[in-house]
Short mmCIF file of C-alpha atoms in Angstrom, two decimals:
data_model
loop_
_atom_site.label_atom_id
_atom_site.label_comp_id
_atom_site.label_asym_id
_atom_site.label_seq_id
_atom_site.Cartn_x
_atom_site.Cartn_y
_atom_site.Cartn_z
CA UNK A 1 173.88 -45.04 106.96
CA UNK A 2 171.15 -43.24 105.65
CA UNK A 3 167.13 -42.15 107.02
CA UNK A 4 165.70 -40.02 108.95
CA UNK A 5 165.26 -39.81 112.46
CA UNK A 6 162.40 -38.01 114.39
CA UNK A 7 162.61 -38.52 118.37
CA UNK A 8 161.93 -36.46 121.70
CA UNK A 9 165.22 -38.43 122.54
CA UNK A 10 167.08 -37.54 119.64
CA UNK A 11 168.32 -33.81 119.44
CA UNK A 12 169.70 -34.25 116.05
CA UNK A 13 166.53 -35.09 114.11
CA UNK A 14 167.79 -35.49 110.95
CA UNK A 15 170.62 -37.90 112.21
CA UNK A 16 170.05 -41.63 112.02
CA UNK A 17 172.44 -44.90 112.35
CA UNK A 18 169.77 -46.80 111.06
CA UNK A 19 168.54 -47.48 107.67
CA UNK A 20 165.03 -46.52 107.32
CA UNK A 21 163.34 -44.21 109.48
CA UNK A 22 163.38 -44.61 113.58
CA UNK A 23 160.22 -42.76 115.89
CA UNK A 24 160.28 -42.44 119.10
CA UNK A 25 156.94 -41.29 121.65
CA UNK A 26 156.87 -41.22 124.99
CA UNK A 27 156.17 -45.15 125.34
CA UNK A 28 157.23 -46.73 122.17
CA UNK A 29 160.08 -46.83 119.86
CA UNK A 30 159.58 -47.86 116.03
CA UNK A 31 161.84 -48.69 113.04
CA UNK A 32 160.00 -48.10 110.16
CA UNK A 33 161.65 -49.51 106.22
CA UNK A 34 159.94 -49.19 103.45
CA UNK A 35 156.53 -48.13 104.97
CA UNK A 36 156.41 -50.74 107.12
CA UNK A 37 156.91 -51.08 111.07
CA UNK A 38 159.73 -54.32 111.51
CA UNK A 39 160.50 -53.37 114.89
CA UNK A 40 158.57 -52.04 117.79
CA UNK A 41 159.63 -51.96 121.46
CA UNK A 42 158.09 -51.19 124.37
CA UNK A 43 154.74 -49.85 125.47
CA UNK A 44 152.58 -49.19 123.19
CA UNK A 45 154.23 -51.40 120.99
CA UNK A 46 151.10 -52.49 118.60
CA UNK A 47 148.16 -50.73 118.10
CA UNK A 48 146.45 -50.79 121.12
CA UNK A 49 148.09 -49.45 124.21
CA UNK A 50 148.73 -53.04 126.39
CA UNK A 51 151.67 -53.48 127.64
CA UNK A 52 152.73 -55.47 124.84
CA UNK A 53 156.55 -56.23 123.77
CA UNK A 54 156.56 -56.93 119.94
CA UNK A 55 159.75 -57.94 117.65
CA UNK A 56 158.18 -59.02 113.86
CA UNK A 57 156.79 -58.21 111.14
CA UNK A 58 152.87 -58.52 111.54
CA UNK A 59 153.45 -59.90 115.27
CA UNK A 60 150.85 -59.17 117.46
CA UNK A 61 148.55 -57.12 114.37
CA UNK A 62 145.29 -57.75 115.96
CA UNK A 63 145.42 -56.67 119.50
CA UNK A 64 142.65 -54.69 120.50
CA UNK A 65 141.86 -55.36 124.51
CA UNK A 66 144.68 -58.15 125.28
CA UNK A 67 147.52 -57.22 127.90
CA UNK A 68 150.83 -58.20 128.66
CA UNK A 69 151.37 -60.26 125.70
CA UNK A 70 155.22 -60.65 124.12
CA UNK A 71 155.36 -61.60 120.27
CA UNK A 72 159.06 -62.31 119.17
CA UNK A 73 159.02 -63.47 115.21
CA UNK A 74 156.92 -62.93 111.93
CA UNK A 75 153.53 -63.28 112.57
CA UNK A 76 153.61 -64.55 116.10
CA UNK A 77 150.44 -63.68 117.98
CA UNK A 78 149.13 -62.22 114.60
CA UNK A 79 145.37 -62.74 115.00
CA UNK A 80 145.37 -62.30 118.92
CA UNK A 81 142.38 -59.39 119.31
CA UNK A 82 141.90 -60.07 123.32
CA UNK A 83 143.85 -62.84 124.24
CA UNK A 84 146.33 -61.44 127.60
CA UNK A 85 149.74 -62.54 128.65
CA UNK A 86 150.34 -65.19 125.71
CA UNK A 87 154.45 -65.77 124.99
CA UNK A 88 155.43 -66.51 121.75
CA UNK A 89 158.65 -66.90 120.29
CA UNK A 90 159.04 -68.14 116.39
CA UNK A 91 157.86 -67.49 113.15
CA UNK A 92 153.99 -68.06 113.28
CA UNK A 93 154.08 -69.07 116.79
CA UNK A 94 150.73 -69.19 117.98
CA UNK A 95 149.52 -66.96 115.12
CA UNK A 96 145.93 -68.45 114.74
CA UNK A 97 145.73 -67.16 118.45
CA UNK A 98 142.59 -64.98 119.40
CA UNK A 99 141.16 -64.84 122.71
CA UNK A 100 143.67 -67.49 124.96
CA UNK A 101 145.65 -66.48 128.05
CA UNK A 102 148.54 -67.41 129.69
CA UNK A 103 150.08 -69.95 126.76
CA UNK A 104 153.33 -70.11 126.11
CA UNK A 105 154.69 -71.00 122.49
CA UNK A 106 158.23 -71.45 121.71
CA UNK A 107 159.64 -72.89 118.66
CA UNK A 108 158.93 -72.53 114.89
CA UNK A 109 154.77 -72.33 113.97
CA UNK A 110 154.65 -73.57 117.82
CA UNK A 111 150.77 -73.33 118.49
CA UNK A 112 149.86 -72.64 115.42
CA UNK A 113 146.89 -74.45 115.51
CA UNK A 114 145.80 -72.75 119.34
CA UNK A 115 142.49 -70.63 119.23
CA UNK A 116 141.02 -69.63 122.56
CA UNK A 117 142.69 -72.43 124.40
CA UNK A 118 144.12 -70.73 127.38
CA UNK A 119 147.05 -72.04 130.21
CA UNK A 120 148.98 -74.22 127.76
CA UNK A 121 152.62 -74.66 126.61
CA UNK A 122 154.24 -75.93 123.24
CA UNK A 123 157.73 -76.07 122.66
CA UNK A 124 159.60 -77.56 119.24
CA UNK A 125 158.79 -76.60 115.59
CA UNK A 126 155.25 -77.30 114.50
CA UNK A 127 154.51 -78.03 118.39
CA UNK A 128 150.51 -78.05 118.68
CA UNK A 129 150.37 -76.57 115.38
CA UNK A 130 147.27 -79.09 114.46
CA UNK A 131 145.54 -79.43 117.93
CA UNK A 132 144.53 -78.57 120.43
CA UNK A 133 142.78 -75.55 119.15
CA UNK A 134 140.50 -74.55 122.24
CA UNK A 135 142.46 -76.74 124.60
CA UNK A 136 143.60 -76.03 128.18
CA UNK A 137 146.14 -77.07 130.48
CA UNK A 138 148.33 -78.67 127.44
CA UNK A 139 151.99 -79.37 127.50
CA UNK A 140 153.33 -80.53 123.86
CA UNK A 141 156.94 -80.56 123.78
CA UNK A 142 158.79 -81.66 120.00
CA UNK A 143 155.34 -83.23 118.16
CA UNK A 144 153.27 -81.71 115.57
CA UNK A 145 150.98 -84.65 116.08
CA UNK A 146 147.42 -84.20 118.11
CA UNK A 147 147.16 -84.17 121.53
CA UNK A 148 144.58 -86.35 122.55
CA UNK A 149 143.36 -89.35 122.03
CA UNK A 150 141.26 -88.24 119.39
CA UNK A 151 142.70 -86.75 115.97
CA UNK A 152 139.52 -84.26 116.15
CA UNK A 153 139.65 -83.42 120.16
CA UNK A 154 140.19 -79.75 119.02
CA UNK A 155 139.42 -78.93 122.69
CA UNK A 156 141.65 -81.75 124.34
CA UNK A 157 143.12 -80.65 127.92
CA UNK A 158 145.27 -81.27 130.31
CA UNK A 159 147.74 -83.74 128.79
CA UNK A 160 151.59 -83.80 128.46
CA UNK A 161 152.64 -84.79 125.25
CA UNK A 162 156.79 -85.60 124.68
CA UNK A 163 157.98 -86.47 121.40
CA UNK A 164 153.89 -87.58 120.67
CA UNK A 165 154.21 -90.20 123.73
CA UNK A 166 151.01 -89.41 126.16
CA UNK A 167 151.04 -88.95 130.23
#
């Protein structure tokens, strides 16, 4: 292995089983390769201290005032700036994300296409990727098609959409 180490946990600073450099503070822990942060954990985990649990390359980049939020993948949650306790779990998975709460995104660019919409769930790759975008009370599950009955209802709400068959 090679890297440094530099952590309040870690009496042997110079000692590292990782690759890369590892940083520890009080409520955070950081892998660092090649400049870049590819895993955070904890606390503190983004920029803005929020209670936020991040696992991604540019997951969770824009958090500001949100809270609570979890980002697990490559640019899941990416644009989220005050948007509080959003899941997301996939690569892109409710990236386009800003201001929502309480949506849950699980799958492969799953609410990709999701902007403030707040209270909604999408589960499957692509899942609510092109709408709803300001939508609430939404449960897509294995569609990338629209929600509604509209192709431009950006703001549809509260329907349940399995395998693009509507309730």
């Amino acid at each position: 292995t090679s890297g440094n180490s530099t952590s309040s946990l870690n009496p042997k600073s110079s000692y590292s089983t990782t690759t890369g450099l590892y940083s520890s503070s009080a409520t955070s822990i950081s892998f660092v390769v090649n400049g870049e942060a590819v895993l955070t954990l904890g606390n503190n985990a983004v920029r803005a201290n929020n209670s936020a649990t991040v696992f991604g390359a540019d997951a969770l980049q824009g958090l500001t005032t949100g809270v609570s939020n979890a980002a697990f993948g490559q640019f899941a949650l990416n644009a989220t700036s005050s948007g509080s306790w959003n899941a997301a779990f996939g690569t892109q998975a409710g990236m386009s994300l800003t201001t929502g709460n309480s949506n849950t995104f699980l799958g492969v660019g799953a609410g990709a296409g999701a902007t403030t919409g707040t209270h909604n769930i999408m589960i499957g790759m692509g899942a609510g990727s092109v709408f709803p975008t300001t939508g609430t009370n939404n449960i897509i599950i294995a569609t990338a098609s629209p929600v509604g009955p509209s192709t431009s209802a950006g703001n549809t709400s509260n329907y349940l959409n399995i395998g693009n068959t509507l309730y």
